[in-house]
């Protein structure tokens, strides 16, 4: 035994041989593995008597690895041999018997698949795959690019056209796999799909309207004919399911996309789909918007302005070096910004409706929002009633979406001097030429321009647009051909037949479909970014000149300000006002935006963090993506899909101040 | 991550051992089991030695040594793997031949016509949508296709979910298994085993993508009309083709069906122009308006003899060999499971298999004394098979050779014969029973109730009737159907409502508007679309099963299959009979006759099956085994599935998709005797 061990000692020497042979080995490694082992053993025997040493470090290492492997295999074997019901058994032992899954419960109630269901995924959650790439992407053909953390390729589009750069074709994955799981284990639609399947849904009556979420809505039709495909699929599903109209479930940006679709499909060709003026009435039963950013998201502004949202700002505060460092030779934030600037779709999320909706310098609809009471409430989960009583709390000027300096964000508007930046000289580019490869439009701007922006001090929703036009003229020029952010004075104006207005609910009429229902379903109870405090970035040169001032804290009397960001109630990304306003006021009853009087319902879901670890991401979550796993929401959807109307669901379910806030918005209806 | 790699290594190491045992087609399952065995064996070893360790502390080195070896191997493996990944993609030694798509793109080909891919039987993936409690956690996981791991974890459960209801041919209650939609349905059958992936990749190189390429995935277990009834698969296909036609600037589609997909699409062609409710209501001009060309790959127009042995005894050539080598394995009750019987039970619930039974009866497949392929020379076929370099212009060669060879002709017409002699005797010496004598003597005298649950319909047959079947010695394509009706009446009753296997006397007969005739090219007319083109692309040069020698199986137990292929029946040296199976030229599954006859004769010119005179082209691909290991499954393969990676075939498809016509491709390209064989078939056109 001893000598055997010693003999194996010279393996180390063999290792060297391996390195020489490796070029050949790797080609036929499986094949050669065995001969090598034999060779090892032979030489082992020869050397056995020659050197008698003790265990060396290498051998110990090998021994250790061997042990680990064996144990791993053993566990893997056990795991594979384990009966499938074992985990459930353990769970039941710990937490007691698990109630029936939702779908099963409803199935027992007698609900059955009736209306075909269409999912419209939102921004970022849809998976993209590569169809044609440059040399460096060899071997990635039809591999997931987005949704796979390891394939961090540049996903930029052409910055002039907003379409594919030459030689690269990245396309959305089609089918339910497009957005069931975003990354392994991180569900998006999967829970909803599983529950729908339990009452009888399958591929023939469920459809994922996957689209390339990077390009503008109309371009998805121009490049991929996505809208035509959705139209054809909806028609097919209605025809093959005995004439039952479809229930559409858009999520996040998909809400705007579907709004665009509804206008597109009834508009005459070539700009539209030529479906005729009653297409929606004939094919759509209900639109169940989940977390819809109807009026845009303030987060989009910070994203476009300085490529940072709350999370990134936080990371920057904790570890200032990381994001600004040249990690692996590139400047992370700048690259992110360069990439997102080429994505037209992000511009669909810029706040719409201007000061009327989002508030002016001194006024905003959510003025009396009390961040403190919310904190308490989330602890005892009482229904919303005491809100508004906490008048001692200082009012927050939410209207000022971007303000330079904390003091500016709080003082009275009369004390602020604004220097108009619009005419300001942009100045020459001072950045040295080495910055050139990093393309953000900031590099076309000189110090004067940056200073002019900072001097204006405060930007409301209206002036934000001017600001973006100033700092990123090319991007906004491209974007404004596809999107519009205003409020229509006269909806019958001829110009509103153009597709750029279709995704703005304040500049379009809903289709003429009095039997249709529109649901606004969203989470509440999570502080959501609404306005931010900026400062000039200290570094000069190639860097983005602005960043969120994370040191701006509100203190005890104004808890809404945290880390440079003013928060209101919402679902972590979309403020309540934005998600609910159209259903609460803009479309309620017969208004000019809703001429046929389509019924609207608001379904709010109060956020409750997961009770324990076993629940994963929570069955009562109100957060943006996690809400798709919220049982109450799933139940609503299943009931509607099985034929219920909004009345059967008991109409509105409201926890927030949405109605009060909507009242305050002065909009001609 | 690393540990996964280690596990992978184990799985890679083992195939060498496994395949050396000769389990040709059963490789995948065996490998996996083997790997688990190894894993457990390793554990056993280490556990044993642990016990020893307690007893004799001095022997601790043995286990150490084991660990050391394993650790060493793992490390080496990881190192090699690491180096392999670091390797620059284009090493001079590893020069990968340029894919045809890239070459054609340089020639200036771009995507023009939308492409529809129609997969064949077995290659499409199936996923679970609703199941019994035993399938917990498999929701939307692939049951068929992918890694097949579930077979080992819960084999009975797996079989239960894959089988259909044996009376309706639809879902059993409480189980919903559906086809995987999209291109992923059949790009890879199992990891690393491509089906359509190579073709898709090459199409993508000339500009195809999701919007102009569509995989018409359907549940291949169902009868064709049932895919419409249950899943509306035909309606979906129609709507997709119309959509692609509109969104691609009114360009007609090129359809590329494979294997059984060919007759599925034939069914679609009739369905789409028929009036509702039975048809799709597209009107008589639909095909002419929407379809440019149909490029049938490995078409099984007239059926596949392999199906017969599958239906009769659930065995194909490969299984017969295994049975001969190791008689115990398949018959032993492994895991309380009689493998073949289970396979048979499940297969018999799949209606689609019946669509592959030989069609056209004795006229096409030959009778007791005659068959169109009787001059086929297996010897030369084998030579061609072995020496791929010589056969470039071998058609003339082999013809001359054949003249000098005096050989008794094979009686391929006898698709099933009991005993080797019966397959060779002249017909006058054969005892024949008319089909009317197949009267079921359903005496339950032998029917043993202790068998419990009846699995295959053989259990309901008495021993005498089985003997009677065997006494009839030889069956042709016509009497074969009677035989199947006799041994499996329920199945045939169910499926004959969906498929027909005859030849139409008068195609104008109104009965031919029924959907059961739509998938039989000898009982339907092609649509009125004179501009359409039909291609038959298939491989030749591989011995393909054509007829079988059977024997009664020795075992008398219940729940066993009474017939099996007589694998001891071998012909003379270089003969066509091997292991109980007669071979002819073909692509390993489909004989040349079945693949090429319609294009060579049945539809050529203006015939009664092709009233509008649609142009047909035959493109044969001579099989060449892969020259080196680097080529994988071969760039010039002619085998049934591997042909989808054949460079010449891909080029043909790409050119047609980019707008070329059949004449521009160079018309027919023929290596086999298909024209001569077709001449011999006496069919009214």
Tab-separated table of N, CA, C and O in Angstrom, chain B residues 307-357:
chain	number	residue	atom	x	y	z
B	307	UNK	N	-42.358	0.455	-39.908
B	307	UNK	CA	-43.542	0.582	-39.053
B	307	UNK	C	-44.191	-0.754	-38.801
B	307	UNK	O	-44.756	-0.982	-37.745
B	308	UNK	N	-44.141	-1.630	-39.814
B	308	UNK	CA	-44.804	-2.915	-39.676
B	308	UNK	C	-44.222	-3.684	-38.509
B	308	UNK	O	-44.944	-4.164	-37.623
B	309	UNK	N	-42.895	-3.781	-38.502
B	309	UNK	CA	-42.283	-4.539	-37.415
B	309	UNK	C	-42.535	-3.830	-36.095
B	309	UNK	O	-42.688	-4.465	-35.051
B	310	UNK	N	-42.608	-2.517	-36.157
B	310	UNK	CA	-42.895	-1.770	-34.938
B	310	UNK	C	-44.281	-2.117	-34.402
B	310	UNK	O	-44.452	-2.402	-33.219
B	311	UNK	N	-45.244	-2.132	-35.286
B	311	UNK	CA	-46.600	-2.422	-34.823
B	311	UNK	C	-46.756	-3.867	-34.382
B	311	UNK	O	-47.465	-4.173	-33.442
B	312	UNK	N	-46.092	-4.755	-35.099
B	312	UNK	CA	-46.311	-6.171	-34.853
B	312	UNK	C	-45.570	-6.645	-33.613
B	312	UNK	O	-46.098	-7.413	-32.819
B	313	UNK	N	-44.353	-6.195	-33.451
B	313	UNK	CA	-43.588	-6.721	-32.327
B	313	UNK	C	-42.725	-5.668	-31.662
B	313	UNK	O	-41.817	-5.992	-30.924
B	314	UNK	N	-43.000	-4.423	-31.920
B	314	UNK	CA	-42.286	-3.328	-31.262
B	314	UNK	C	-40.795	-3.449	-31.389
B	314	UNK	O	-40.055	-3.134	-30.476
B	315	UNK	N	-40.327	-3.970	-32.505
B	315	UNK	CA	-38.879	-4.040	-32.640
B	315	UNK	C	-38.453	-3.579	-34.010
B	315	UNK	O	-39.124	-3.782	-34.996
B	316	UNK	N	-37.325	-2.963	-34.045
B	316	UNK	CA	-36.701	-2.608	-35.303
B	316	UNK	C	-35.398	-3.386	-35.366
B	316	UNK	O	-35.105	-4.153	-34.458
B	317	UNK	N	-34.653	-3.156	-36.406
B	317	UNK	CA	-33.424	-3.908	-36.600
B	317	UNK	C	-32.544	-3.897	-35.350
B	317	UNK	O	-32.056	-4.921	-34.893
B	318	UNK	N	-32.395	-2.714	-34.785
B	318	UNK	CA	-31.458	-2.566	-33.677
B	318	UNK	C	-31.875	-3.414	-32.489
B	318	UNK	O	-31.075	-4.038	-31.824
B	319	UNK	N	-33.172	-3.416	-32.239
B	319	UNK	CA	-33.636	-4.173	-31.089
B	319	UNK	C	-33.471	-5.664	-31.329
B	319	UNK	O	-33.079	-6.411	-30.443
B	320	UNK	N	-33.708	-6.101	-32.555
B	320	UNK	CA	-33.539	-7.517	-32.857
B	320	UNK	C	-32.105	-7.948	-32.597
B	320	UNK	O	-31.856	-9.046	-32.095
B	321	UNK	N	-31.165	-7.090	-32.919
B	321	UNK	CA	-29.769	-7.433	-32.669
B	321	UNK	C	-29.514	-7.583	-31.183
B	321	UNK	O	-28.901	-8.548	-30.728
B	322	UNK	N	-30.022	-6.661	-30.430
B	322	UNK	CA	-29.809	-6.749	-28.988
B	322	UNK	C	-30.373	-8.051	-28.446
B	322	UNK	O	-29.756	-8.742	-27.650
B	323	UNK	N	-31.528	-8.357	-28.934
B	323	UNK	CA	-32.152	-9.577	-28.440
B	323	UNK	C	-31.295	-10.797	-28.762
B	323	UNK	O	-31.188	-11.720	-27.978
B	324	UNK	N	-30.660	-10.795	-29.927
B	324	UNK	CA	-29.825	-11.917	-30.295
B	324	UNK	C	-28.579	-11.967	-29.427
B	324	UNK	O	-28.140	-13.032	-28.997
B	325	UNK	N	-28.000	-10.814	-29.149
B	325	UNK	CA	-26.758	-10.782	-28.390
B	325	UNK	C	-27.017	-11.149	-26.934
B	325	UNK	O	-26.339	-11.984	-26.354
B	326	UNK	N	-27.965	-10.520	-26.355
B	326	UNK	CA	-28.218	-10.749	-24.933
B	326	UNK	C	-29.701	-11.022	-24.741
B	326	UNK	O	-30.477	-10.110	-24.515
B	327	UNK	N	-30.084	-12.283	-24.898
B	327	UNK	CA	-31.512	-12.605	-24.911
B	327	UNK	C	-32.223	-12.222	-23.623
B	327	UNK	O	-33.428	-12.003	-23.609
B	328	UNK	N	-31.462	-12.143	-22.557
B	328	UNK	CA	-32.118	-11.943	-21.276
B	328	UNK	C	-32.612	-10.522	-21.048
B	328	UNK	O	-33.662	-10.300	-20.471
B	329	UNK	N	-31.854	-9.590	-21.569
B	329	UNK	CA	-32.064	-8.197	-21.156
B	329	UNK	C	-33.485	-7.709	-21.387
B	329	UNK	O	-34.172	-7.242	-20.480
B	330	UNK	N	-33.931	-7.853	-22.607
B	330	UNK	CA	-35.208	-7.232	-22.931
B	330	UNK	C	-36.383	-8.013	-22.372
B	330	UNK	O	-37.468	-7.467	-22.185
B	331	UNK	N	-36.172	-9.291	-22.138
B	331	UNK	CA	-37.301	-10.067	-21.648
B	331	UNK	C	-37.381	-10.099	-20.136
B	331	UNK	O	-38.408	-10.419	-19.569
B	332	UNK	N	-36.273	-9.803	-19.512
B	332	UNK	CA	-36.307	-9.855	-18.054
B	332	UNK	C	-37.141	-8.702	-17.533
B	332	UNK	O	-37.285	-7.674	-18.179
B	333	UNK	N	-37.671	-8.916	-16.403
B	333	UNK	CA	-38.543	-7.873	-15.868
B	333	UNK	C	-37.703	-6.833	-15.161
B	333	UNK	O	-37.617	-6.790	-13.952
B	334	UNK	N	-37.063	-6.060	-15.961
B	334	UNK	CA	-36.183	-5.044	-15.406
B	334	UNK	C	-37.021	-3.954	-14.769
B	334	UNK	O	-37.864	-3.349	-15.400
B	335	UNK	N	-36.770	-3.724	-13.523
B	335	UNK	CA	-37.519	-2.703	-12.770
B	335	UNK	C	-39.031	-2.954	-12.861
B	335	UNK	O	-39.797	-2.033	-13.093
B	336	UNK	N	-39.417	-4.171	-12.739
B	336	UNK	CA	-40.816	-4.570	-12.847
B	336	UNK	C	-41.405	-4.135	-14.195
B	336	UNK	O	-42.540	-3.752	-14.311
B	337	UNK	N	-40.608	-4.176	-15.192
B	337	UNK	CA	-41.009	-3.492	-16.403
B	337	UNK	C	-40.637	-4.350	-17.585
B	337	UNK	O	-39.500	-4.696	-17.781
B	338	UNK	N	-41.607	-4.693	-18.365
B	338	UNK	CA	-41.292	-5.422	-19.586
B	338	UNK	C	-41.148	-4.394	-20.688
B	338	UNK	O	-42.128	-3.910	-21.248
B	339	UNK	N	-39.912	-4.095	-20.990
B	339	UNK	CA	-39.649	-2.929	-21.820
B	339	UNK	C	-40.430	-2.941	-23.123
B	339	UNK	O	-41.185	-2.020	-23.424
B	340	UNK	N	-40.251	-4.013	-23.873
B	340	UNK	CA	-40.857	-4.023	-25.194
B	340	UNK	C	-42.369	-3.933	-25.136
B	340	UNK	O	-42.992	-3.235	-25.914
B	341	UNK	N	-42.921	-4.650	-24.208
B	341	UNK	CA	-44.379	-4.655	-24.099
B	341	UNK	C	-44.892	-3.251	-23.802
B	341	UNK	O	-45.894	-2.814	-24.350
B	342	UNK	N	-44.133	-2.586	-22.924
B	342	UNK	CA	-44.553	-1.220	-22.592
B	342	UNK	C	-44.439	-0.317	-23.804
B	342	UNK	O	-45.328	0.473	-24.079
B	343	UNK	N	-43.334	-0.446	-24.501
B	343	UNK	CA	-43.137	0.384	-25.684
B	343	UNK	C	-44.275	0.148	-26.656
B	343	UNK	O	-44.860	1.077	-27.213
B	344	UNK	N	-44.631	-1.134	-26.811
B	344	UNK	CA	-45.680	-1.473	-27.751
B	344	UNK	C	-47.009	-0.870	-27.329
B	344	UNK	O	-47.746	-0.315	-28.137
B	345	UNK	N	-47.273	-0.989	-26.044
B	345	UNK	CA	-48.549	-0.473	-25.558
B	345	UNK	C	-48.673	1.016	-25.853
B	345	UNK	O	-49.716	1.499	-26.285
B	346	UNK	N	-47.562	1.742	-25.607
B	346	UNK	CA	-47.609	3.183	-25.830
B	346	UNK	C	-47.693	3.505	-27.313
B	346	UNK	O	-48.506	4.315	-27.748
B	347	UNK	N	-46.863	2.807	-28.099
B	347	UNK	CA	-46.845	3.101	-29.534
B	347	UNK	C	-48.208	2.857	-30.157
B	347	UNK	O	-48.596	3.550	-31.082
B	348	UNK	N	-48.890	1.866	-29.682
B	348	UNK	CA	-50.160	1.533	-30.319
B	348	UNK	C	-51.241	2.566	-30.028
B	348	UNK	O	-52.292	2.554	-30.669
B	349	UNK	N	-51.008	3.424	-29.058
B	349	UNK	CA	-51.989	4.484	-28.849
B	349	UNK	C	-51.719	5.685	-29.755
B	349	UNK	O	-52.498	6.622	-29.776
B	350	UNK	N	-50.588	5.653	-30.447
B	350	UNK	CA	-50.259	6.793	-31.302
B	350	UNK	C	-50.812	6.558	-32.700
B	350	UNK	O	-50.284	5.752	-33.471
B	351	UNK	N	-51.808	7.304	-33.057
B	351	UNK	CA	-52.424	7.116	-34.357
B	351	UNK	C	-51.473	7.381	-35.510
B	351	UNK	O	-51.546	6.757	-36.554
B	352	UNK	N	-50.571	8.326	-35.298
B	352	UNK	CA	-49.784	8.794	-36.435
B	352	UNK	C	-48.942	7.678	-37.028
B	352	UNK	O	-48.633	7.703	-38.214
B	353	UNK	N	-48.556	6.702	-36.216
B	353	UNK	CA	-47.702	5.641	-36.733
B	353	UNK	C	-48.398	4.901	-37.880
B	353	UNK	O	-47.767	4.487	-38.842
B	354	UNK	N	-49.706	4.781	-37.758
B	354	UNK	CA	-50.441	4.062	-38.793
B	354	UNK	C	-50.324	4.777	-40.134
B	354	UNK	O	-50.397	4.177	-41.192
B	355	UNK	N	-50.123	6.076	-40.090
B	355	UNK	CA	-50.004	6.806	-41.351
B	355	UNK	C	-48.769	6.363	-42.116
B	355	UNK	O	-48.644	6.647	-43.300
B	356	UNK	N	-47.846	5.691	-41.452
B	356	UNK	CA	-46.602	5.302	-42.094
B	356	UNK	C	-46.616	3.861	-42.585
B	356	UNK	O	-45.608	3.366	-43.059
B	357	UNK	N	-47.726	3.167	-42.432
B	357	UNK	CA	-47.802	1.811	-42.971
B	357	UNK	C	-47.691	1.876	-44.496
B	357	UNK	O	-48.113	2.854	-45.105
